[in-house]
């Protein structure tokens, strides 16, 4: 089993019907965990990559009625490397 996480930002708050449909996503074989953050309007899904792919997870969320706006990177931005000074010519 290969566990992967993916996070999406959503726009409008999910309706009651969408929340019911999202509850059924947990029953999909390969979905391991789903966490919502109302403060940041994100949903984080842990899934088994040997069973599902990221586009399928995205499609499951869209079909449930969730207003998915964008995929959020889970890797923090890396600082830019410092420029290496060229050796001085003698």
Coordinates of C-alpha atoms in Angstrom, one line a residue:
X1 CA 0.0 0.0 0.0
X2 CA 1.3 3.5 -0.9
X3 CA -0.4 6.2 1.1
X4 CA -0.6 9.7 -0.4
X5 CA -2.2 12.9 0.7
X6 CA -3.7 15.6 -1.5
X7 CA -5.3 18.9 -0.4
X8 CA -7.8 21.0 -2.2
X9 CA -9.2 24.5 -1.5
X10 CA -13.0 24.9 -2.0
X11 CA -15.0 28.0 -2.6
X12 CA -18.6 27.9 -1.3
X13 CA -19.3 26.0 1.9
X14 CA -20.7 22.5 1.1
X15 CA -24.4 22.1 1.1
X16 CA -26.1 19.4 3.2
X17 CA -26.5 17.2 0.1
X18 CA -22.8 17.7 -0.7
X19 CA -21.9 16.7 2.9
X20 CA -24.0 13.6 2.6
X21 CA -22.3 12.7 -0.7
X22 CA -18.8 13.4 0.8
X23 CA -19.6 11.1 3.7
X24 CA -20.2 8.3 1.1
X25 CA -16.7 9.0 -0.4
X26 CA -15.2 7.5 2.8
X27 CA -16.7 4.2 1.7
X28 CA -14.7 4.2 -1.6
X29 CA -12.1 1.5 -1.4
X30 CA -8.8 3.3 -1.2
X31 CA -9.9 6.4 0.6
X32 CA -8.3 6.3 4.0
X33 CA -9.0 9.6 5.6
X34 CA -10.7 12.9 4.9
X35 CA -10.2 16.1 6.9
X36 CA -12.0 19.4 6.5
X37 CA -10.7 22.8 7.7
X38 CA -13.4 25.4 7.6
X39 CA -10.9 28.1 8.7
X40 CA -8.8 27.7 5.5
X41 CA -11.6 26.2 3.4
X42 CA -9.5 23.1 2.6
X43 CA -10.1 19.4 2.5
X44 CA -7.2 16.9 2.8
X45 CA -7.6 13.4 1.5
X46 CA -5.4 10.5 2.4
X47 CA -5.7 7.7 -0.2
X48 CA -4.1 4.4 -1.3
X49 CA -2.2 5.2 -4.5
X50 CA -2.2 1.5 -5.5
X51 CA -6.0 1.8 -5.8
X52 CA -6.7 5.4 -6.8
X53 CA -5.1 8.3 -8.6
X54 CA -5.2 12.0 -7.7
X55 CA -7.5 12.8 -10.7
X56 CA -9.9 10.1 -9.5
X57 CA -9.9 11.6 -6.0
X58 CA -10.5 15.1 -7.5
X59 CA -13.4 13.7 -9.6
X60 CA -15.0 12.1 -6.6
X61 CA -15.0 15.4 -4.8
X62 CA -16.4 17.3 -7.8
X63 CA -19.2 14.7 -8.3
X64 CA -20.2 15.0 -4.6
X65 CA -21.0 18.7 -5.2
X66 CA -18.0 20.2 -3.5
X67 CA -16.9 23.5 -5.1
X68 CA -13.2 22.6 -5.7
X69 CA -11.3 25.7 -6.6
X70 CA -7.6 24.5 -6.7
X71 CA -5.2 21.9 -5.5
X72 CA -3.0 23.1 -2.7
X73 CA 0.7 22.1 -2.5
X74 CA 1.6 20.2 0.6
X75 CA 5.3 21.0 0.1
X76 CA 6.2 24.4 1.6
X77 CA 7.9 26.8 -0.7
X78 CA 11.7 26.4 -0.7
X79 CA 14.0 29.3 -0.3
X80 CA 15.9 30.4 -3.4
X81 CA 19.4 29.2 -3.5
X82 CA 22.1 31.8 -2.9
X83 CA 24.1 32.7 -6.0
X84 CA 27.5 31.2 -6.1
X85 CA 30.2 33.8 -6.7
X86 CA 32.5 33.1 -9.6
X87 CA 36.2 32.6 -8.6
X88 CA 38.3 35.7 -9.0
X89 CA 40.7 35.6 -12.0
X90 CA 44.3 36.4 -11.2

